[in-house]
Short mmCIF file of C-alpha atoms in Angstrom, two decimals:
data_model
loop_
_atom_site.label_atom_id
_atom_site.label_comp_id
_atom_site.label_asym_id
_atom_site.label_seq_id
_atom_site.Cartn_x
_atom_site.Cartn_y
_atom_site.Cartn_z
CA MET A 1 57.74 -23.43 -0.71
CA ASN A 2 56.76 -20.20 1.06
CA LYS A 3 53.89 -20.24 3.52
CA GLU A 4 50.58 -18.81 2.31
CA ILE A 5 49.94 -15.24 3.47
CA SER A 6 46.34 -14.73 4.56
CA VAL A 7 45.11 -11.21 3.83
CA VAL A 8 42.12 -9.17 4.95
CA ILE A 9 41.20 -6.15 2.81
CA ALA A 10 39.36 -3.18 4.32
CA GLY A 11 37.44 -1.10 1.79
CA PRO A 12 36.88 -3.76 -0.90
CA ARG A 13 34.12 -1.87 -2.74
CA GLY A 14 36.27 1.18 -3.48
CA LYS A 15 38.20 1.51 -6.72
CA MET A 16 41.49 0.65 -5.03
CA GLY A 17 39.84 -2.09 -2.97
CA ARG A 18 38.46 -3.85 -6.03
CA GLU A 19 41.89 -3.89 -7.64
CA ALA A 20 43.42 -5.21 -4.42
CA VAL A 21 40.87 -8.04 -4.17
CA LYS A 22 41.66 -9.00 -7.76
CA MET A 23 45.42 -8.87 -7.11
CA VAL A 24 45.30 -10.96 -3.91
CA GLU A 25 43.07 -13.59 -5.51
CA GLY A 26 45.36 -13.79 -8.53
CA THR A 27 48.67 -13.98 -6.64
CA GLU A 28 50.19 -17.35 -5.81
CA GLY A 29 50.97 -17.52 -2.10
CA PHE A 30 48.22 -15.06 -1.10
CA THR A 31 44.82 -15.99 0.31
CA LEU A 32 41.91 -13.58 0.70
CA ALA A 33 40.76 -14.53 4.20
CA ALA A 34 37.97 -11.94 4.59
CA VAL A 35 37.09 -8.31 3.90
CA ILE A 36 36.02 -5.43 6.14
CA ASP A 37 33.24 -3.17 4.92
CA ARG A 38 30.80 -0.76 6.57
CA LYS A 39 27.87 -2.73 5.08
CA PHE A 40 26.77 -6.32 4.34
CA ASP A 41 27.95 -7.92 7.59
CA GLY A 42 28.04 -11.73 7.36
CA GLN A 43 27.42 -11.88 3.62
CA LYS A 44 29.82 -13.29 1.07
CA LEU A 45 31.77 -10.87 -1.10
CA SER A 46 30.36 -12.72 -4.12
CA ASP A 47 26.90 -11.47 -3.11
CA ILE A 48 28.04 -8.02 -4.30
CA GLU A 49 28.03 -7.32 -8.02
CA GLY A 50 31.47 -7.53 -9.60
CA PHE A 51 32.99 -10.00 -7.13
CA SER A 52 33.44 -13.77 -7.31
CA SER A 53 35.20 -14.41 -3.99
CA ASP A 54 33.39 -16.28 -1.21
CA ALA A 55 35.33 -14.34 1.45
CA ILE A 56 33.07 -13.28 4.34
CA ILE A 57 32.31 -9.60 4.91
CA TYR A 58 32.78 -8.19 8.42
CA THR A 59 31.68 -4.74 9.55
CA ASN A 60 33.62 -5.00 12.80
CA ALA A 61 37.40 -5.17 12.40
CA GLU A 62 38.02 -6.66 15.85
CA HIS A 63 35.53 -9.45 15.16
CA CYS A 64 37.17 -10.09 11.81
CA PHE A 65 40.68 -10.39 13.26
CA THR A 66 39.68 -12.70 16.10
CA SER A 67 37.54 -14.90 13.85
CA VAL A 68 39.80 -15.18 10.80
CA LYS A 69 43.26 -14.61 12.36
CA PRO A 70 44.87 -13.24 9.18
CA ALA A 71 48.55 -12.43 8.80
CA VAL A 72 48.09 -9.06 7.07
CA LEU A 73 45.51 -6.28 6.90
CA VAL A 74 45.46 -4.13 3.77
CA ASP A 75 43.47 -0.98 4.57
CA LEU A 76 42.28 1.23 1.72
CA THR A 77 39.68 3.30 3.55
CA THR A 78 40.04 6.76 5.15
CA PRO A 79 42.61 8.18 7.59
CA GLU A 80 40.21 7.94 10.55
CA THR A 81 39.14 4.38 9.79
CA GLY A 82 42.63 3.31 8.75
CA TYR A 83 44.08 4.50 12.05
CA THR A 84 41.43 2.59 14.04
CA HIS A 85 41.90 -0.53 11.93
CA ALA A 86 45.71 -0.37 12.24
CA LYS A 87 45.52 -0.22 16.04
CA ALA A 88 43.01 -3.10 16.19
CA ALA A 89 45.16 -5.15 13.81
CA LEU A 90 48.33 -4.73 15.88
CA MET A 91 46.49 -5.53 19.11
CA ASN A 92 45.39 -8.80 17.47
CA ASP A 93 48.83 -9.71 16.07
CA VAL A 94 47.93 -8.74 12.50
CA ARG A 95 50.41 -6.76 10.40
CA PRO A 96 48.82 -3.62 8.88
CA VAL A 97 49.54 -2.27 5.40
CA ILE A 98 47.82 1.11 5.31
CA GLY A 99 47.22 2.84 1.98
CA THR A 100 45.57 5.98 3.32
CA THR A 101 47.25 9.25 4.23
CA GLY A 102 46.37 12.14 6.51
CA PHE A 103 47.47 10.70 9.88
CA SER A 104 48.52 13.23 12.52
CA SER A 105 52.06 13.10 13.91
CA GLN A 106 50.59 11.92 17.21
CA GLU A 107 48.75 9.04 15.51
CA LEU A 108 51.89 8.02 13.63
CA GLU A 109 53.94 8.02 16.83
CA GLU A 110 51.31 5.92 18.58
CA LEU A 111 51.34 3.35 15.76
CA LYS A 112 55.16 3.34 15.70
CA GLU A 113 55.30 2.63 19.42
CA LEU A 114 52.65 -0.08 19.25
CA SER A 115 54.38 -1.72 16.30
CA ARG A 116 57.71 -1.75 18.16
CA ASP A 117 56.14 -3.08 21.35
CA LYS A 118 54.38 -5.90 19.51
CA LYS A 119 57.39 -6.51 17.22
CA LEU A 120 55.02 -6.56 14.27
CA GLY A 121 55.70 -4.91 10.95
CA THR A 122 53.50 -2.00 9.87
CA ILE A 123 53.67 -0.20 6.54
CA ILE A 124 52.03 3.14 5.84
CA ALA A 125 52.24 3.93 2.14
CA PRO A 126 51.38 7.40 0.81
CA ASN A 127 51.72 5.88 -2.65
CA PHE A 128 51.95 2.25 -3.80
CA ALA A 129 52.99 2.95 -7.41
CA ILE A 130 56.63 1.94 -7.96
CA GLY A 131 57.00 4.70 -10.56
CA ALA A 132 55.87 7.29 -8.00
CA ILE A 133 58.37 5.93 -5.48
CA LEU A 134 61.15 6.30 -8.04
CA MET A 135 59.95 9.85 -8.79
CA MET A 136 60.38 10.71 -5.10
CA LYS A 137 63.80 9.09 -4.93
CA PHE A 138 65.00 10.86 -8.10
CA SER A 139 63.69 14.16 -6.70
CA GLN A 140 65.66 13.62 -3.51
CA ILE A 141 68.83 13.11 -5.57
CA ALA A 142 68.12 16.22 -7.67
CA ALA A 143 67.63 18.33 -4.53
CA LYS A 144 71.37 18.04 -3.86
CA TYR A 145 71.98 20.15 -6.97
CA PHE A 146 68.86 22.34 -7.28
CA GLU A 147 67.64 24.32 -4.27
CA ASP A 148 64.64 25.90 -6.00
CA VAL A 149 61.79 23.42 -6.28
CA GLU A 150 58.00 23.35 -6.44
CA ILE A 151 55.65 20.36 -6.37
CA ILE A 152 52.42 20.09 -8.33
CA GLU A 153 50.23 17.13 -7.34
CA MET A 154 47.01 16.38 -9.20
CA HIS A 155 44.28 13.96 -8.13
CA HIS A 156 40.64 13.10 -8.71
CA ASP A 157 38.07 15.42 -7.16
CA GLN A 158 36.95 12.87 -4.54
CA LYS A 159 40.30 12.92 -2.71
CA LEU A 160 39.82 14.20 0.83
CA ASP A 161 43.29 15.47 1.83
CA ALA A 162 45.34 18.25 0.29
CA PRO A 163 48.20 18.21 -0.26
CA SER A 164 48.42 14.50 -0.98
CA GLY A 165 50.50 12.15 1.13
CA THR A 166 52.79 11.68 -1.85
CA GLY A 167 53.30 15.44 -2.16
CA LEU A 168 54.12 15.78 1.53
CA LYS A 169 56.39 12.74 1.50
CA THR A 170 58.25 14.12 -1.52
CA ALA A 171 58.80 17.42 0.29
CA GLU A 172 60.07 15.58 3.38
CA MET A 173 62.55 13.59 1.30
CA ILE A 174 63.75 16.74 -0.48
CA LYS A 175 64.19 18.50 2.90
CA GLU A 176 66.78 15.89 3.85
CA GLN A 177 69.03 17.09 1.01
CA ARG A 178 68.18 20.80 0.82
CA LYS A 179 68.71 23.78 3.09
CA ASN A 180 65.59 25.77 3.91
CA LYS A 181 65.07 28.49 1.31
CA GLN A 182 62.18 30.91 0.89
CA GLN A 183 61.60 30.86 -2.85
CA GLY A 184 60.40 33.62 -5.14
CA HIS A 185 60.80 37.36 -4.73
CA PRO A 186 61.20 38.39 -1.06
CA ASP A 187 58.49 41.03 -1.52
CA GLU A 188 55.99 38.90 -3.43
CA LYS A 189 52.34 39.15 -2.36
CA GLU A 190 49.43 36.83 -2.98
CA THR A 191 46.61 38.86 -4.49
CA VAL A 192 44.50 35.69 -4.21
CA THR A 193 45.04 33.74 -0.97
CA GLY A 194 46.71 30.40 -1.64
CA ALA A 195 47.89 31.30 -5.13
CA ARG A 196 51.46 30.29 -4.26
CA GLY A 197 50.33 26.98 -2.76
CA GLY A 198 51.16 25.44 0.60
CA GLU A 199 54.65 25.66 2.04
CA VAL A 200 56.88 23.00 3.59
CA ASP A 201 60.34 24.25 4.56
CA GLY A 202 60.20 26.81 1.76
CA ILE A 203 59.02 24.22 -0.80
CA ARG A 204 55.73 25.18 -2.46
CA ILE A 205 53.16 22.42 -2.97
CA HIS A 206 50.21 23.00 -5.31
CA SER A 207 47.16 20.69 -5.25
CA VAL A 208 44.84 20.21 -8.23
CA ARG A 209 41.54 18.32 -7.88
CA LEU A 210 39.58 17.52 -11.03
CA PRO A 211 37.35 14.74 -12.35
CA GLY A 212 39.22 12.67 -14.93
CA LEU A 213 42.45 12.61 -12.94
CA VAL A 214 43.68 9.60 -10.96
CA ALA A 215 47.07 10.36 -9.34
CA HIS A 216 49.71 12.57 -10.94
CA GLN A 217 52.67 14.57 -9.70
CA GLN A 218 55.49 16.64 -11.10
CA VAL A 219 58.45 18.03 -9.20
CA MET A 220 59.98 21.07 -10.89
CA PHE A 221 63.55 22.16 -10.15
CA GLY A 222 64.75 25.52 -11.43
CA GLY A 223 68.34 26.63 -11.97
CA ASP A 224 70.33 29.11 -14.03
CA GLY A 225 69.18 28.68 -17.62
CA GLN A 226 67.59 25.27 -17.00
CA LEU A 227 64.51 23.49 -15.68
CA LEU A 228 64.36 19.87 -14.54
CA THR A 229 60.92 18.25 -14.27
CA ILE A 230 60.43 14.79 -12.75
CA LYS A 231 56.94 13.52 -13.44
CA HIS A 232 54.81 10.47 -12.74
CA ASP A 233 51.26 9.58 -13.84
CA SER A 234 48.97 6.81 -12.62
CA HIS A 235 46.21 6.41 -15.19
CA ASP A 236 44.35 3.65 -13.33
CA ARG A 237 44.43 1.92 -9.95
CA GLY A 238 46.12 -1.14 -11.40
CA SER A 239 49.36 0.89 -11.26
CA PHE A 240 49.34 0.60 -7.47
CA MET A 241 49.05 -3.17 -7.19
CA THR A 242 52.75 -4.04 -7.64
CA GLY A 243 53.45 -1.89 -4.59
CA VAL A 244 50.60 -3.43 -2.59
CA LYS A 245 51.97 -6.90 -3.36
CA LEU A 246 55.48 -5.82 -2.33
CA CYS A 247 54.15 -4.42 0.96
CA ILE A 248 52.23 -7.59 1.81
CA GLU A 249 55.37 -9.65 1.28
CA SER A 250 57.71 -7.19 3.02
CA VAL A 251 55.62 -6.51 6.13
CA MET A 252 55.98 -10.16 7.14
CA ASP A 253 59.72 -9.61 7.71
CA LEU A 254 59.45 -6.32 9.61
CA GLU A 255 59.26 -5.70 13.36
CA GLU A 256 58.54 -1.97 13.27
CA LEU A 257 56.64 0.69 11.34
CA VAL A 258 57.93 1.76 7.94
CA TYR A 259 56.55 4.95 6.42
CA GLY A 260 56.84 4.94 2.63
CA VAL A 261 57.46 2.20 0.08
CA GLU A 262 60.74 3.87 -0.89
CA ASN A 263 62.21 2.32 2.26
CA LEU A 264 61.52 -1.16 0.87
CA ILE A 265 63.35 -0.82 -2.44
CA ASP A 266 67.05 -0.32 -3.21
#
């Protein structure tokens, strides 16, 4: 029988956090050891409407890690907080699973180095949805045959970063299979700044932010007489929980930082 994995969740009151609490509590082999929140220090999670867990709430991550000594941190907060929590987790021998995007290259390098030095697994996941991971992998395969590609990513209007981590990660994966190409007419002009979207290695990324959306992306490849569209839609946060579960299990066997859930599946 596998050893129980004790988990701390940062950001339990958010929409993703609530789903993660439910998933951890309902998964055999997982234990919700505590949660980290910016409010309600010392109270039980069950004191907050909508929760039944008696896990203790901590406002200070360091205090949480030294008191509870969990195996894994699942952070579903913001890039700034997630970066701070990830560093504190590694310094206290806790394996971070970070579900926020927007880290700088310097921050990523620092976390990579710390993870290697401590020989502790770290996972940073721009997207936890398995369908979205497959969308990125299929797009990478298609890029071998179609050099003209644009990405349209659509999210709820409370998302802070644009483009999304998934959009950027998709472009990075496509870059590995595609030569840099400046798309469109060489003399095209934007009569409205930003109309052609952001650019990564000649790949255009367009960000849509609207209420009613959750997380959606389509990758459009154009060729002579044909158009290939690879699309994924997350209609609710429950779609991400299979990936969160996979990351919690996988990070226990890692000794370095892994960026992207696609590196965990065949």
